[in-house]
Structure formats: C-alpha cells, structure tokens
Amino acid sequence: MNGNLSAERQTFVTHLECSLTGEHYAADTLHGLSRAGRPLLVRYDLEAAGKALDRDALTRRETDLWRWRELLPVRQTSNIVSLGEIETPLVPIPASGGAEVLVKDEGRLPTGSFKARGLVMAVTMARELGVRRIAMPTNGNAGAALAAYASRCGIETVVFCPDDTPEINVREIAAQGARVYRVNGLIDECGALVARGAAEGLWFDFSTLKEPYRIEGKKTMGLELAAQFDWRLPDAIFYPTGGGTGLIGMWKAFDELEQLGWIGPERPKMFAVQASGCAPIVKAFEDGVEHAERWEDAHTVAAGIRVPKAVGDFLILRAVRESGGRALAVDDAAILSAVNVCARRDGLLLCPEGGATLAAYRDALAAGLVSASDRAVLFNCATGLKYPMPEANAALDKNAAIDLAAL
Amino acid sequence: MNGNLSAERQTFVTHLECSLTGEHYAADTLHGLSRAGRPLLVRYDLEAAGKALDRDALTRRETDLWRWRELLPVRQTSNIVSLGEIETPLVPIPASGGAEVLVKDEGRLPTGSFKARGLVMAVTMARELGVRRIAMPTNGNAGAALAAYASRCGIETVVFCPDDTPEINVREIAAQGARVYRVNGLIDECGALVARGAAEGLWFDFSTLKEPYRIEGKKTMGLELAAQFDWRLPDAIFYPTGGGTGLIGMWKAFDELEQLGWIGPERPKMFAVQASGCAPIVKAFEDGVEHAERWEDAHTVAAGIRVPKAVGDFLILRAVRESGGRALAVDDAAILSAVNVCARRDGLLLCPEGGATLAAYRDALAAGLVSASDRAVLFNCATGLKYPMPEANAALDKNAAIDLAAL
C-alpha cells in the first residue's frame, strides 16, 4: 500500500509571504489574501528540506502527488484527504502534434481534472486548520474537486457557477455532496457572492488564489514534470490559462527545485494560452503592462479559461516574460478542430482547454516561437468526456438485409 | 521517460491453448475462437520468465501496465500502441463501504474505463500480426477503447452497439475515428453482425474472448493487485460481470504468479456481480451448472453488465467456485443508491457497474459471506462521468437581494 499516505514526514514550511509586497504571515494559521489584496505564497526552509530528502529517496517512493511531501504545506499525514492523486502520464501525439510533443493528461486525476491537485491540498489544509464550511465560484471542474474532497472529510460546501455551466459539471458537484447554485453572471460575479458571504462570516472563501494552498497543489505539475523528464525540463510548456494558478505554481516549483539543486537554471518557455473570446492576459502581455484589465463580454467554448479577471495576473505575466515565452490566443474554431484531429488521429480525446494548447502550439510552431525539435508539453487539464462531442447517429435495422461490405 | 515503452524485453509466449479441450495452437499467428468454439488462452514459459525477471527488478520499473512485459504476449516494443496505461489507484471508501474496503478505480485508464487494458493488448497484437480492419459489438466502453487505440496506429474500425447505448459513448467512439452504428438489438445481436462480416472476410472479430489477447490485458488487474498488496492478495474481490474477461483474466494472473513463486496458493474469494435484470451467471451458479443460458429480456441501468450470454461462462463459473466466492445479483435501485452514497459520503463517483459491486459487497456482508475485517476490493470499471447523474437546478439571480445565510 501507499507509504506516502501512511508515513509521517518532516515538513519545512517557515511562513507565508505576500506575492506583491513580500510582507510575512505566520504559517499554520488561516489566511485569505494579503493585506495588499494579493495572493500569499508559502515559503519553505529548502536547505533543511534538501538535507532531509534527496532525489534518489524521492524516486523510490510511490509516484503520486504526496511523494513531494517535504515541499508541501501539510503537517499531519492523518489530515490528508486523498482520492488517489496519481502522477499523470505524458502521452505523445505524433500525428496531430509532432514527434516531440507530449500531452500531460490531467484528466486522469480524481474528478477528472487538474483542479484535484489544487483542491486536495487546499481542502487538506482547511481540515488541518479547522475550517467547517467553504464556498467557491467555479466554471465547473474546481467545484467538482472541492465537493469531492470536502464531502470526504465532512466539510460543508456551497458552490456558485455561471448559469451556462455544462449540466454534467453542475450535476457532478451536486452528486458529490455540495450545495450548488447557478447564477446569471460570469465567474467573477459568482466570486463576488462568495466574497460577500465570507465577509458575513458564513464560510471560508476558496476562490482561485484567494487562499494560499491551491497553488501548492498545482505546483506539483512542475515537480512531476521535472521527475518525469529526469530533472531536465522540457523546452516549452503550453498551459491553458484562466486564473493561472498552475502556471504560477509550476514557475514556483522550478525555483524551489533549483534552490534544492535538483535542476539547473534552465527554464521552459511558458506559453499562457487563452481563448480569443476571453484573452485579458494576452492583451496585457502585448500591451507590455503588469496587470490585466477585466475582459468584457467574455465568451468561448473553453469554459475553464473563461476568466475575465485574474487576481494573480501580474504573477502569470511575470513568469511568462521571465521564461521568454508568450501569451497566445486561439479562436473557438481552432480549439474544436484541434480536439477533433487529436482524437481522430492520436486516439486522445482532449478537453477544449487542452485543444486550445494544441492549437496554440501549432501557431507557435508556424510563427517560429518554438521549433519542431523543441520538446513541448501541452496540458490537457481535464478529461474530454465532460464536454460535448459531435453527434453520431447511424442506425441499422437488425431485421433488414444489411450489406456489411458497404459499412 | 518511461523505459517500459522503449526497452526491448525478452518474451516467453510458447503457444495458445483451447480453454475447453486443451488443444494447442501456434503463437504469433492470428486466431479467433478454438475449433471447439471456445476462447483461447495464451501460455508462457514461466520458468524461463521467472529467471529473466524477479519481483525486485519489476518493482523498480515504471508502474504502468507495460512493466509486466515478460508476462504479456507482445514481441516487439515498437508495436506497443500506448495512451498511458497507468497503474490504477486503490481508493478507500470508509464511509460507504467500510474500513477494509478499497475501490480499484479503473476510470483513470485511457478512454475512462478498464476496457483500455484489454484493448491496448488486443490492438497491439493485431498490429503485430498485420490486421488492417477490426469490428466489434459493444455496450459502449469497449468500443471507445478500440477506436482510440486502433485509430492511433492506423487500423480501421467498425463498431456496433445497441440502439439505447448512451449518447456519450456513441459520440466518443465516433470522435476517436471509428465508424459506429446503432442496432435495434442487444449486444449479442450486434455480435452476430460482427461474426457474419468476419465470415465474409470483411474484418477481424474483436468480440469479448473471441480473440485471445484482451484477456491478457485484463489479466494485468490481477498482477497489479498482487504488487499493490505487497504480494499478498486481498480476501475478496467484487467484480462487475458481463463478458467476464477481467474475472477470468485475474484468475489466470494469480495462477501465473503462483507458478513464478511470487505469491502463495491463497486466493481471494471472487464475487461475480450482475444486475438482477440480467443475471445469467448468477442463475447458472445457483443451479449448479457449468454453462449459462441466454438471459431473455435483459434490462439494467448498468449497461456494461447487460450481457445476456457470455462465451466464457464456464470459465467465470469455475473461477468463482474454485475461489469459494459467489455470483450475486443486485437490483437497479440498490445500484443507484450505492452510487449516490459513495459520491456523497466518500467523494468518489462510481459508474453504475462499480455501484453494483458496492451494493453486492453490502449484501455479502449482511449475509456473512465476507466479514467487516476482510480486505475487499471493488472494481469501479469506468469513470462515473460517462453516466447520467440526477438533475441539480438551483438558480440565483445576481440582480436580486440574495440571502446568502439561507443557502
């Protein structure tokens, strides 16, 4: 059985820090945003962590997310609320991508999306810190992951989603024990309801980056990539960017790994991928500014990246710029075409957000931003099964004379 | 990167054997059923395999399905058609199951079901043996796995499913490049069309157990369990049984592991779980006979186990009886209730067939067939996301005065 879920392990969190001002906050205490209204980042004594754990010891452990325990905030093993957070596979897509293109298939995680990484960590920390009730705005997948983990450890949840959130997501959230409401607005308007309830003392606010631990869970995407590539990172990462927690988290992971001496100073080019119907980060990147304005009239088939305003905008833009990458927008037709060709030719059904990364990769290749010999990782953030697929309705009558040779 | 997909490894297949008569057939040649009309089983030189590979060497390999290569039929590594066949996690369900109950969550495999295990092996062998066109009857998940793997390596596929197969399955099959047809009949009637086309030379017949390699893929469920439990098998296995390939495959795996000296003679009690609306194996078990009659008017919400007639019936019944287990039927209400309680209380969304195993476990516990201290494994054969969930339609108007405290 999995020792990562039974062994007590040393932990190394020293404090939390405002991502804008650097102001320090105590560990092991409940926090939302910093006094400056910005995300808090968890800091570790990495020198001590490096003495407690080396790469070889890590490699001998089970490969799930909890192998990284010394780089994670949870103090007590007994608080871990696990549903089996496996290391997600890297799947080549030679026909639709190219010889050096790998899809990190995050749809294999519990509740079928990468949101499980952030939420397993945040819910575990909420449990450790005594939270009894949580609320969240969601476009679907985050709410499902929250509901699953919170119900598993007896924490109540209230979830708000835009009223055009796909039926399957809303039902999944409800089936997993949350109270879920459809709101006639976008995700930031749902977030305003959550913020108001938090101010009224009704619940703890679990919005993206408004509590400090989802980013620590998402960070494991970067840690895993390093281990899967034998401690040499890929040349480019294409990441579907809504709130951007994962991109910020991976960038943080690479820094921590370098401080541990496990990787060198090389970094992948980070490509933040958005939909052209909702591309605030792309606009800010192109305008050369540090903060993004709210995107009005946001619309795209890729609901997971329909985020008009991200509280961590400056962190996303900083990572993309430092890496030598870009923020790229792709339109819905390109997204759907990428999903289609990847399924038909490589047998891998991407979610629309995953399709967006493939479309953006092709654009980047055409524009010379990456070369065909660059090793590129595309993040498929959820199972394609949660999303609408084209109709297929060819019927045969068993009682008729069927000409099988004509099929 | 994964060495299991790049290293050439020694292989040990000696021949194939009729499961009824023991008659031998040559390896490395295309076969369907035996001359007696029964499934063929692959046989290995296990003494030589045990010299080439020990448990420690195996433990150091990546944990995916291909770590078991010496016990699998594929000769050339380059023929492997992989979409990332990870080792599936064992998830405890303490609230809805009990302290010793673990769900093997097969929904994490490519195309979201355990069918990937059988089809990755069968398609890889079809490629190795030069097949160009494959047909299959399916209740949904097997067709999706076939389509994905076959499209990935350029093999054409034609898939027939009952006309009430859920829309999501039919669309998934089509999206992944197969030609798919709905037929106004059950799976065995779809199978009759496939058999006729095969007889006309139009395609190769990939029906359950009609080609010899799906069972070798499904066998890896038993191999994985042995490794995950440190080479001491659990006390009881609850397996949703339609065609029964997985149950037969696990039973074969345990025999091979014992011949290798990696496990002892102890076996889990094998519980074959069916729906009360389609329970031919349960009837045959209770009647004390070796073969099951076709179940007329089959109906259940668990479409994956709506199989009126299984060509491997005698192999299923033999394994269940030898193990000291039982064949158990549960009704649709119990299935849906089990799915509901597991999602709400343990945060794990089972498919209906997985729910059937939980319902059967509870019945077995109440009847004293297993005790609460027995370690039991339930197979959740697919992601619950492919199946209908109850409606959840609570709406809020952002422009109205919402009393958040009342939510």
PDB file of N, CA and C in Angstrom, chain B residues 268-308:
ATOM      1  N   PRO B 268      -8.189 -14.829  -3.327  1.00  0.00           N
ATOM      2  CA  PRO B 268      -9.356 -14.092  -2.833  1.00  0.00           C
ATOM      3  C   PRO B 268     -10.625 -14.865  -3.187  1.00  0.00           C
ATOM      4  N   LYS B 269     -11.675 -14.662  -2.395  1.00  0.00           N
ATOM      5  CA  LYS B 269     -12.995 -15.102  -2.837  1.00  0.00           C
ATOM      6  C   LYS B 269     -13.412 -14.198  -3.980  1.00  0.00           C
ATOM      7  N   MET B 270     -13.787 -14.787  -5.104  1.00  0.00           N
ATOM      8  CA  MET B 270     -14.181 -13.997  -6.274  1.00  0.00           C
ATOM      9  C   MET B 270     -15.711 -13.895  -6.300  1.00  0.00           C
ATOM     10  N   PHE B 271     -16.200 -12.658  -6.261  1.00  0.00           N
ATOM     11  CA  PHE B 271     -17.645 -12.435  -6.332  1.00  0.00           C
ATOM     12  C   PHE B 271     -17.978 -11.849  -7.704  1.00  0.00           C
ATOM     13  N   ALA B 272     -18.700 -12.624  -8.512  1.00  0.00           N
ATOM     14  CA  ALA B 272     -19.158 -12.145  -9.822  1.00  0.00           C
ATOM     15  C   ALA B 272     -20.466 -11.395  -9.597  1.00  0.00           C
ATOM     16  N   VAL B 273     -20.460 -10.081  -9.879  1.00  0.00           N
ATOM     17  CA  VAL B 273     -21.634  -9.255  -9.590  1.00  0.00           C
ATOM     18  C   VAL B 273     -22.403  -8.979 -10.880  1.00  0.00           C
ATOM     19  N   GLN B 274     -23.700  -9.279 -10.870  1.00  0.00           N
ATOM     20  CA  GLN B 274     -24.558  -8.974 -12.019  1.00  0.00           C
ATOM     21  C   GLN B 274     -25.771  -8.164 -11.567  1.00  0.00           C
ATOM     22  N   ALA B 275     -26.505  -7.662 -12.536  1.00  0.00           N
ATOM     23  CA  ALA B 275     -27.738  -6.933 -12.233  1.00  0.00           C
ATOM     24  C   ALA B 275     -28.897  -7.923 -12.228  1.00  0.00           C
ATOM     25  N   SER B 276     -29.859  -7.732 -11.355  1.00  0.00           N
ATOM     26  CA  SER B 276     -30.952  -8.720 -11.277  1.00  0.00           C
ATOM     27  C   SER B 276     -31.762  -8.758 -12.572  1.00  0.00           C
ATOM     28  N   GLY B 277     -31.675  -7.702 -13.397  1.00  0.00           N
ATOM     29  CA  GLY B 277     -32.363  -7.707 -14.686  1.00  0.00           C
ATOM     30  C   GLY B 277     -31.593  -8.417 -15.786  1.00  0.00           C
ATOM     31  N   CYS B 278     -30.386  -8.901 -15.473  1.00  0.00           N
ATOM     32  CA  CYS B 278     -29.589  -9.663 -16.456  1.00  0.00           C
ATOM     33  C   CYS B 278     -28.534 -10.457 -15.690  1.00  0.00           C
ATOM     34  N   ALA B 279     -28.941 -11.633 -15.194  1.00  0.00           N
ATOM     35  CA  ALA B 279     -28.078 -12.376 -14.275  1.00  0.00           C
ATOM     36  C   ALA B 279     -27.881 -13.833 -14.684  1.00  0.00           C
ATOM     37  N   PRO B 280     -27.447 -14.079 -15.928  1.00  0.00           N
ATOM     38  CA  PRO B 280     -27.302 -15.475 -16.362  1.00  0.00           C
ATOM     39  C   PRO B 280     -26.255 -16.255 -15.562  1.00  0.00           C
ATOM     40  N   ILE B 281     -25.192 -15.592 -15.158  1.00  0.00           N
ATOM     41  CA  ILE B 281     -24.135 -16.296 -14.411  1.00  0.00           C
ATOM     42  C   ILE B 281     -24.634 -16.639 -12.997  1.00  0.00           C
ATOM     43  N   VAL B 282     -25.389 -15.713 -12.413  1.00  0.00           N
ATOM     44  CA  VAL B 282     -25.937 -15.970 -11.075  1.00  0.00           C
ATOM     45  C   VAL B 282     -26.890 -17.170 -11.122  1.00  0.00           C
ATOM     46  N   LYS B 283     -27.719 -17.217 -12.172  1.00  0.00           N
ATOM     47  CA  LYS B 283     -28.654 -18.337 -12.287  1.00  0.00           C
ATOM     48  C   LYS B 283     -27.899 -19.661 -12.451  1.00  0.00           C
ATOM     49  N   ALA B 284     -26.886 -19.661 -13.297  1.00  0.00           N
ATOM     50  CA  ALA B 284     -26.110 -20.885 -13.517  1.00  0.00           C
ATOM     51  C   ALA B 284     -25.371 -21.287 -12.243  1.00  0.00           C
ATOM     52  N   PHE B 285     -24.861 -20.290 -11.523  1.00  0.00           N
ATOM     53  CA  PHE B 285     -24.166 -20.578 -10.260  1.00  0.00           C
ATOM     54  C   PHE B 285     -25.131 -21.262  -9.294  1.00  0.00           C
ATOM     55  N   GLU B 286     -26.316 -20.687  -9.172  1.00  0.00           N
ATOM     56  CA  GLU B 286     -27.286 -21.224  -8.204  1.00  0.00           C
ATOM     57  C   GLU B 286     -27.840 -22.573  -8.644  1.00  0.00           C
ATOM     58  N   ASP B 287     -27.928 -22.763  -9.958  1.00  0.00           N
ATOM     59  CA  ASP B 287     -28.409 -24.042 -10.475  1.00  0.00           C
ATOM     60  C   ASP B 287     -27.328 -25.121 -10.446  1.00  0.00           C
ATOM     61  N   GLY B 288     -26.114 -24.732 -10.121  1.00  0.00           N
ATOM     62  CA  GLY B 288     -25.024 -25.705 -10.049  1.00  0.00           C
ATOM     63  C   GLY B 288     -24.588 -26.237 -11.401  1.00  0.00           C
ATOM     64  N   VAL B 289     -24.849 -25.473 -12.475  1.00  0.00           N
ATOM     65  CA  VAL B 289     -24.461 -25.945 -13.816  1.00  0.00           C
ATOM     66  C   VAL B 289     -23.216 -25.227 -14.316  1.00  0.00           C
ATOM     67  N   GLU B 290     -22.607 -25.766 -15.363  1.00  0.00           N
ATOM     68  CA  GLU B 290     -21.333 -25.259 -15.845  1.00  0.00           C
ATOM     69  C   GLU B 290     -21.496 -24.191 -16.921  1.00  0.00           C
ATOM     70  N   HIS B 291     -22.614 -24.216 -17.629  1.00  0.00           N
ATOM     71  CA  HIS B 291     -22.861 -23.225 -18.676  1.00  0.00           C
ATOM     72  C   HIS B 291     -24.147 -22.460 -18.385  1.00  0.00           C
ATOM     73  N   ALA B 292     -24.153 -21.183 -18.816  1.00  0.00           N
ATOM     74  CA  ALA B 292     -25.312 -20.332 -18.537  1.00  0.00           C
ATOM     75  C   ALA B 292     -26.203 -20.246 -19.771  1.00  0.00           C
ATOM     76  N   GLU B 293     -27.511 -20.208 -19.536  1.00  0.00           N
ATOM     77  CA  GLU B 293     -28.438 -19.983 -20.656  1.00  0.00           C
ATOM     78  C   GLU B 293     -28.550 -18.498 -20.955  1.00  0.00           C
ATOM     79  N   ARG B 294     -28.911 -18.160 -22.216  1.00  0.00           N
ATOM     80  CA  ARG B 294     -29.132 -16.761 -22.562  1.00  0.00           C
ATOM     81  C   ARG B 294     -30.231 -16.182 -21.684  1.00  0.00           C
ATOM     82  N   TRP B 295     -30.011 -14.984 -21.140  1.00  0.00           N
ATOM     83  CA  TRP B 295     -30.998 -14.298 -20.301  1.00  0.00           C
ATOM     84  C   TRP B 295     -31.930 -13.507 -21.206  1.00  0.00           C
ATOM     85  N   GLU B 296     -33.206 -13.834 -21.177  1.00  0.00           N
ATOM     86  CA  GLU B 296     -34.154 -13.136 -22.060  1.00  0.00           C
ATOM     87  C   GLU B 296     -34.617 -11.827 -21.416  1.00  0.00           C
ATOM     88  N   ASP B 297     -34.939 -10.852 -22.261  1.00  0.00           N
ATOM     89  CA  ASP B 297     -35.482  -9.575 -21.806  1.00  0.00           C
ATOM     90  C   ASP B 297     -34.565  -8.864 -20.816  1.00  0.00           C
ATOM     91  N   ALA B 298     -33.272  -8.864 -21.152  1.00  0.00           N
ATOM     92  CA  ALA B 298     -32.272  -8.272 -20.260  1.00  0.00           C
ATOM     93  C   ALA B 298     -32.471  -6.765 -20.132  1.00  0.00           C
ATOM     94  N   HIS B 299     -32.423  -6.262 -18.904  1.00  0.00           N
ATOM     95  CA  HIS B 299     -32.518  -4.808 -18.701  1.00  0.00           C
ATOM     96  C   HIS B 299     -31.861  -4.438 -17.376  1.00  0.00           C
ATOM     97  N   THR B 300     -31.103  -3.343 -17.378  1.00  0.00           N
ATOM     98  CA  THR B 300     -30.499  -2.788 -16.170  1.00  0.00           C
ATOM     99  C   THR B 300     -29.899  -1.427 -16.509  1.00  0.00           C
ATOM    100  N   VAL B 301     -29.806  -0.547 -15.498  1.00  0.00           N
ATOM    101  CA  VAL B 301     -29.132   0.736 -15.707  1.00  0.00           C
ATOM    102  C   VAL B 301     -27.629   0.545 -15.916  1.00  0.00           C
ATOM    103  N   ALA B 302     -27.118  -0.594 -15.490  1.00  0.00           N
ATOM    104  CA  ALA B 302     -25.684  -0.845 -15.635  1.00  0.00           C
ATOM    105  C   ALA B 302     -25.431  -1.532 -16.969  1.00  0.00           C
ATOM    106  N   ALA B 303     -25.410  -0.715 -18.043  1.00  0.00           N
ATOM    107  CA  ALA B 303     -25.358  -1.257 -19.401  1.00  0.00           C
ATOM    108  C   ALA B 303     -24.131  -2.140 -19.626  1.00  0.00           C
ATOM    109  N   GLY B 304     -23.058  -1.860 -18.949  1.00  0.00           N
ATOM    110  CA  GLY B 304     -21.813  -2.616 -19.149  1.00  0.00           C
ATOM    111  C   GLY B 304     -21.932  -4.074 -18.759  1.00  0.00           C
ATOM    112  N   ILE B 305     -22.868  -4.389 -17.877  1.00  0.00           N
ATOM    113  CA  ILE B 305     -23.050  -5.794 -17.500  1.00  0.00           C
ATOM    114  C   ILE B 305     -24.376  -6.346 -18.037  1.00  0.00           C
ATOM    115  N   ARG B 306     -24.909  -5.661 -19.051  1.00  0.00           N
ATOM    116  CA  ARG B 306     -26.110  -6.183 -19.702  1.00  0.00           C
ATOM    117  C   ARG B 306     -25.678  -7.091 -20.841  1.00  0.00           C
ATOM    118  N   VAL B 307     -25.195  -8.267 -20.472  1.00  0.00           N
ATOM    119  CA  VAL B 307     -24.668  -9.243 -21.421  1.00  0.00           C
ATOM    120  C   VAL B 307     -25.458 -10.532 -21.216  1.00  0.00           C
ATOM    121  N   PRO B 308     -26.415 -10.825 -22.120  1.00  0.00           N
ATOM    122  CA  PRO B 308     -27.317 -11.958 -21.890  1.00  0.00           C
ATOM    123  C   PRO B 308     -26.620 -13.317 -21.975  1.00  0.00           C
TER     124      PRO B 308
END
